[in-house]
Short mmCIF file of N, CA and C in Angstrom, two decimals:
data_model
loop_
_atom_site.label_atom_id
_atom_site.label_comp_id
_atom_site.label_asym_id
_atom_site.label_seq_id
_atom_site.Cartn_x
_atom_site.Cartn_y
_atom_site.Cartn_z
N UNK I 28 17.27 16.58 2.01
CA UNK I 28 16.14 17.46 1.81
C UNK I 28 15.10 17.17 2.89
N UNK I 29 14.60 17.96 3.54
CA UNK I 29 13.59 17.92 4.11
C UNK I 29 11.92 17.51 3.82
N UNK I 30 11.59 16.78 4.98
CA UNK I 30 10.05 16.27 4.13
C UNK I 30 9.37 17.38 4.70
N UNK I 31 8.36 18.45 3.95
CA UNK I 31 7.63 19.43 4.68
C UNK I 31 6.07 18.70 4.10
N UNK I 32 5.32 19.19 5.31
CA UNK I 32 4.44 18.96 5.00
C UNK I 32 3.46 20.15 3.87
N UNK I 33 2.50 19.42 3.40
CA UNK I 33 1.75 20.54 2.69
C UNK I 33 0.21 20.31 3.00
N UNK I 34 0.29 21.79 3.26
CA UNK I 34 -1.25 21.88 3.69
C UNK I 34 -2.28 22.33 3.08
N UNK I 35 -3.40 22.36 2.93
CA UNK I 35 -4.84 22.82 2.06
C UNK I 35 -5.04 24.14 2.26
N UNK I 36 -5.72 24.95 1.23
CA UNK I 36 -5.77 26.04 1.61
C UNK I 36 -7.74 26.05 2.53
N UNK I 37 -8.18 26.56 2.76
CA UNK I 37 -9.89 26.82 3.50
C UNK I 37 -10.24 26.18 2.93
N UNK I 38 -10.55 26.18 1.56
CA UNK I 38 -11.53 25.85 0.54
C UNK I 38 -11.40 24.32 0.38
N UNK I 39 -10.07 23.87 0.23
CA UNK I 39 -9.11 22.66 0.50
C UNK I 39 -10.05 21.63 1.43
N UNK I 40 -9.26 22.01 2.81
CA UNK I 40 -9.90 21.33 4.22
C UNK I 40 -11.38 21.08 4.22
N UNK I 41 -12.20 22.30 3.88
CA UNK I 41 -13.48 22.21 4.16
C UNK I 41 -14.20 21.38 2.94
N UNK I 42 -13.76 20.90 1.92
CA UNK I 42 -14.02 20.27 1.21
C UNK I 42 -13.25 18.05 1.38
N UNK I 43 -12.86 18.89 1.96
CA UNK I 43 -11.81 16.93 2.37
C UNK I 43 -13.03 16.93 3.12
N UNK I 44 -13.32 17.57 4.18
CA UNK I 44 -14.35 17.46 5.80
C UNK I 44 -16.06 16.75 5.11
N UNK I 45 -16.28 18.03 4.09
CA UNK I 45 -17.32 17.26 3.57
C UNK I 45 -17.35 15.83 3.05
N UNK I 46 -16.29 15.89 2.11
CA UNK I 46 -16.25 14.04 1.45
C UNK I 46 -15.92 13.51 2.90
N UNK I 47 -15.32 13.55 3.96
CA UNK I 47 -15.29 12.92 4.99
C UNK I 47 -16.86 12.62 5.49
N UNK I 48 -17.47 13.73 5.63
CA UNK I 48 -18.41 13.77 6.38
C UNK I 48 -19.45 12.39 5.34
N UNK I 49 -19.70 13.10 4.30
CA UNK I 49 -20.78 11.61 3.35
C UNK I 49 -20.10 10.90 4.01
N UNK I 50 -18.76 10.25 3.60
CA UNK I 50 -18.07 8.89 3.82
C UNK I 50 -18.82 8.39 5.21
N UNK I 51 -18.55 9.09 6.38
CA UNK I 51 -19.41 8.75 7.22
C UNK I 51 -21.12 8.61 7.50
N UNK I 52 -21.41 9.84 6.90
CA UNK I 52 -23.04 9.29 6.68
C UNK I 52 -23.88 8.17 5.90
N UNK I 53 -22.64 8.24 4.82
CA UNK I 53 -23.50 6.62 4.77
C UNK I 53 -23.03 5.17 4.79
N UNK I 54 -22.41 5.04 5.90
CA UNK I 54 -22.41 3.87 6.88
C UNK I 54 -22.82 4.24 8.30
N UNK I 55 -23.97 3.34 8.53
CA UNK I 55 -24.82 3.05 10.04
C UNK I 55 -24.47 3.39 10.52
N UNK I 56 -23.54 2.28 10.73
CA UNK I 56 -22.28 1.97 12.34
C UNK I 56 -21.09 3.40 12.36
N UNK I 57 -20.77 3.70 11.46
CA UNK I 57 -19.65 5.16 11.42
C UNK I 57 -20.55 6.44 12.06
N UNK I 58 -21.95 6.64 11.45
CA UNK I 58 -22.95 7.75 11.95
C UNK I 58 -23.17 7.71 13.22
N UNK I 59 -23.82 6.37 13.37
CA UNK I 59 -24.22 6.16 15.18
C UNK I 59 -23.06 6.09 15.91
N UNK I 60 -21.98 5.94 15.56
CA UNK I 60 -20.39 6.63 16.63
C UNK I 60 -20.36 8.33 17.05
N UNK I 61 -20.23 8.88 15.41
CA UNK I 61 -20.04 9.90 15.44
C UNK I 61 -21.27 10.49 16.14
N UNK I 62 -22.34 10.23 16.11
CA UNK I 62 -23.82 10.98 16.79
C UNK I 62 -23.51 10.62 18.31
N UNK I 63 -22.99 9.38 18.13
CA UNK I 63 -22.91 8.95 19.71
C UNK I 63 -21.72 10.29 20.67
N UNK I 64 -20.70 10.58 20.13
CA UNK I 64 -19.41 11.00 20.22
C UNK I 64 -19.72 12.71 20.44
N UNK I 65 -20.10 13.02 19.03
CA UNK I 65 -20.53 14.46 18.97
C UNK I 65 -21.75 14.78 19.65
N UNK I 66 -23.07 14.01 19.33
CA UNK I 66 -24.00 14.45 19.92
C UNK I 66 -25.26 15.75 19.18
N UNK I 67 -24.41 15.25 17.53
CA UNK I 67 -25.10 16.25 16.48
C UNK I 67 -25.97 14.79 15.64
N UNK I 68 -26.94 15.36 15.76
CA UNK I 68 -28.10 14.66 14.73
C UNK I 68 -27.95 14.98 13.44
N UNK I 69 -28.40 13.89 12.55
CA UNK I 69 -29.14 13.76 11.21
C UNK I 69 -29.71 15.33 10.76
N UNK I 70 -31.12 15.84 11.61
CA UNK I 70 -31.25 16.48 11.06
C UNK I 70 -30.51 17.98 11.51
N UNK I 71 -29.38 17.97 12.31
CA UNK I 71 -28.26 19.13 12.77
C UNK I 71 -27.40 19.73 11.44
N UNK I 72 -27.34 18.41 11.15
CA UNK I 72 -26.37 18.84 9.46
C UNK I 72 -25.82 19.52 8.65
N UNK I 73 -27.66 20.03 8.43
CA UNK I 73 -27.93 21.03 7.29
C UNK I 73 -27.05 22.16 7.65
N UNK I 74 -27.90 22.68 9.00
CA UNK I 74 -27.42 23.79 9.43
C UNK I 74 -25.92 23.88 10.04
N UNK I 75 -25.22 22.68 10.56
CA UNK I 75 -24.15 22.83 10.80
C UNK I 75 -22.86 22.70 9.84
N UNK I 76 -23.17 22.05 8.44
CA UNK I 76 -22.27 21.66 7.49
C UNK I 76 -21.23 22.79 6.91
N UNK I 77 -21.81 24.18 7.43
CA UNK I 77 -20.79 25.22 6.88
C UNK I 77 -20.28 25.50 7.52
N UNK I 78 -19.95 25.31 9.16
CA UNK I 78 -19.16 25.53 10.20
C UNK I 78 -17.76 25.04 9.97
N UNK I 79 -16.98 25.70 10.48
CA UNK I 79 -15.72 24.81 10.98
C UNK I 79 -15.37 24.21 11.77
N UNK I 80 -16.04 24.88 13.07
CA UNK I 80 -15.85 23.39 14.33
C UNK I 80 -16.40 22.10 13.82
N UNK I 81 -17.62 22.30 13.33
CA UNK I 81 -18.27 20.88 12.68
C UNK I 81 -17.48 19.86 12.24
N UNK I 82 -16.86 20.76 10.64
CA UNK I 82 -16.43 20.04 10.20
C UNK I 82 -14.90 19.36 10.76
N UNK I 83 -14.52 20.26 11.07
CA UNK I 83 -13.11 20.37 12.01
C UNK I 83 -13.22 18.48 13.16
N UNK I 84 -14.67 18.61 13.56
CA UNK I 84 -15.28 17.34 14.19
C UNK I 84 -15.21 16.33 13.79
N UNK I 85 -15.80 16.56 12.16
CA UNK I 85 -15.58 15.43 11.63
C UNK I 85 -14.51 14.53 11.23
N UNK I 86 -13.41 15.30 11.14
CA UNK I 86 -11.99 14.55 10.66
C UNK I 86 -11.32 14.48 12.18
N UNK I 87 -11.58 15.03 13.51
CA UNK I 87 -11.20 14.45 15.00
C UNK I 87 -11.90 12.70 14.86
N UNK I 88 -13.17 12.82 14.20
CA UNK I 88 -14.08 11.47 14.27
C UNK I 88 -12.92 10.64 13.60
N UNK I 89 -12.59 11.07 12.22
CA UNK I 89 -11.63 9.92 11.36
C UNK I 89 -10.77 9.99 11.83
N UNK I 90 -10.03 10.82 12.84
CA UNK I 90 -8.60 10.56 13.41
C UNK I 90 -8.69 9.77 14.95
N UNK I 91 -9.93 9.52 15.45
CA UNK I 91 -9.81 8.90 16.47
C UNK I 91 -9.67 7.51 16.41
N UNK I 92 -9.78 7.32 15.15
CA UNK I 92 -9.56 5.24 14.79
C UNK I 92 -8.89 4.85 13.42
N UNK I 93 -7.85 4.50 13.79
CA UNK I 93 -6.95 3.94 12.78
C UNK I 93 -7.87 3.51 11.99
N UNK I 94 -8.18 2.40 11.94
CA UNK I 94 -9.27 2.04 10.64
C UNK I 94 -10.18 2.39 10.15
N UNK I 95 -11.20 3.16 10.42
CA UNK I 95 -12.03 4.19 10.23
C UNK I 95 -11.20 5.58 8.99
N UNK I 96 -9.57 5.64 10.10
CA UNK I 96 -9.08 6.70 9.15
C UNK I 96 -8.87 6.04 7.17
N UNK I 97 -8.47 4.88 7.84
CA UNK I 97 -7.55 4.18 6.47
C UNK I 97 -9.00 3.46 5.53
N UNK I 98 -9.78 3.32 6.26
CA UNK I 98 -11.21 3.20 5.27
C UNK I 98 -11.32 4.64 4.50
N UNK I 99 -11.07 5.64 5.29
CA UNK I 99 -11.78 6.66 4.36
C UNK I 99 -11.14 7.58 3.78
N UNK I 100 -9.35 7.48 4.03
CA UNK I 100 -8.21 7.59 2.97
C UNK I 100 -8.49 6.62 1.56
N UNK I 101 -7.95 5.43 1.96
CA UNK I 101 -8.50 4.32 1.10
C UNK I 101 -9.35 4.45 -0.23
N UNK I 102 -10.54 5.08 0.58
CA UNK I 102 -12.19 5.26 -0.36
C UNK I 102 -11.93 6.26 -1.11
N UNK I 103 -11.08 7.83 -0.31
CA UNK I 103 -10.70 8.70 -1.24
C UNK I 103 -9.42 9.03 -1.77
N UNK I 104 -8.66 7.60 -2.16
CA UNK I 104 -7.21 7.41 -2.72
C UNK I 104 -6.29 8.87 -2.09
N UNK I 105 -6.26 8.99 -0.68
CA UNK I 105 -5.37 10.03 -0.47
C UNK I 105 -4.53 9.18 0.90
N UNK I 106 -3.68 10.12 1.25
CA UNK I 106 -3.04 9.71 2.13
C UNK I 106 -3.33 10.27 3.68
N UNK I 107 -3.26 9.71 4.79
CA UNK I 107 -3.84 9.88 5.84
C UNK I 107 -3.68 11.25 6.47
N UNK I 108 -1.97 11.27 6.23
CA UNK I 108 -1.48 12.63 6.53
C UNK I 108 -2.66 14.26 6.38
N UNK I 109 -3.01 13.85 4.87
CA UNK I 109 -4.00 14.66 4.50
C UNK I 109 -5.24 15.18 5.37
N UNK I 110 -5.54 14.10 5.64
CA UNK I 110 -6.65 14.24 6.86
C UNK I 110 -6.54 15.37 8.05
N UNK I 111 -5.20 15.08 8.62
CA UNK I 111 -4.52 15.61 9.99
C UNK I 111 -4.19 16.93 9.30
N UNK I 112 -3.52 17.25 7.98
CA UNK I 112 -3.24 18.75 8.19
C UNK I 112 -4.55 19.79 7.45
N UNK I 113 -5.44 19.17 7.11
CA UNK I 113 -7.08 19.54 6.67
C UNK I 113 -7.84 20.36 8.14
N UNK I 114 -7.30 18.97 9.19
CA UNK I 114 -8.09 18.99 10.39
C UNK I 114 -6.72 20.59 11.02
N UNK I 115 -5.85 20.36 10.87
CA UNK I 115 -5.42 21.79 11.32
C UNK I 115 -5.26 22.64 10.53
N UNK I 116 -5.79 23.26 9.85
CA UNK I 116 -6.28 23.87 8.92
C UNK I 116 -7.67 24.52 9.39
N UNK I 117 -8.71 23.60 9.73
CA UNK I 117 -10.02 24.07 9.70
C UNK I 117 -9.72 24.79 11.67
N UNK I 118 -9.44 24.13 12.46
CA UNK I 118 -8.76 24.40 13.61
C UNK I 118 -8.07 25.76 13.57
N UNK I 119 -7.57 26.26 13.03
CA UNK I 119 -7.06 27.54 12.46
C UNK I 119 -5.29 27.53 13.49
N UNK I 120 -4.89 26.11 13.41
CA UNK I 120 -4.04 25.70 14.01
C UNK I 120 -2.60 26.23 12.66
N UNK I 121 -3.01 26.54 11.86
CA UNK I 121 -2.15 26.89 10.55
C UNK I 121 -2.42 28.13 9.76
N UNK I 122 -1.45 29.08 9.84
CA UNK I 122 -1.45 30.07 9.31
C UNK I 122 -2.93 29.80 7.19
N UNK I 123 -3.31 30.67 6.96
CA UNK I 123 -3.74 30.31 6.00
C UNK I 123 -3.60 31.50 5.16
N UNK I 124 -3.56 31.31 3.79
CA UNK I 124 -3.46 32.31 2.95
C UNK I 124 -4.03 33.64 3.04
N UNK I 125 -3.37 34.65 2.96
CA UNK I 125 -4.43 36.11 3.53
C UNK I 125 -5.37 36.58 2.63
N UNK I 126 -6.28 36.60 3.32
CA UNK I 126 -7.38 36.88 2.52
C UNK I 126 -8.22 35.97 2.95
N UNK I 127 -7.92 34.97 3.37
CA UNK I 127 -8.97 33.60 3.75
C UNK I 127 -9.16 33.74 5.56
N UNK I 128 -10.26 33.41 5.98
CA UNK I 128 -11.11 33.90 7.14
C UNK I 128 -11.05 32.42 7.98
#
């Protein structure tokens, strides 16, 4: 049998991105990377939190460091994989259910 992967639907991804995103805001050292990296501020957030590149950003942030990723799998008892097909998902790297934008 084949292992297929399974992917999130919009609502899915952009909701992993957010619990990603807290996970990172509140630790220091994870924020001041990602601010360092992206170059989006504290107070950018608000207004950027409903985007998809944003968030799409945020899980490139958890996929650029093994441990960083497995801290914040870990924190949200999922598996890493999850992360990566969320992040192509929001990327629009994956067909998505019709009807979804």
């Amino acid at each position: 049998m084949k292992n297929k992967s399974v992917f999130p639907d919009m609502d899915g991804a952009e909701n992993l991105a957010l619990a990603a995103l807290r996970f990172v805001a509140a630790d220091r050292q994870y924020w001041s990377e990602f601010e360092t990296m992206s170059g989006i501020t504290p107070d950018m957030v608000a207004e950027l939190a409903g985007e998809r590149g944003f968030l799409s950003g945020i899980l490139d942030y958890l996929l650029s460091s093994d441990s960083l990723l497995l801290a914040f799998t870990g924190n949200a008892a999922i598996a890493p994989q999850e992360v990566t097909n969320a992040r192509h998902v929001l990327a629009g790297d994956i067909p998505t259910q019709a009807g979804e934008a």
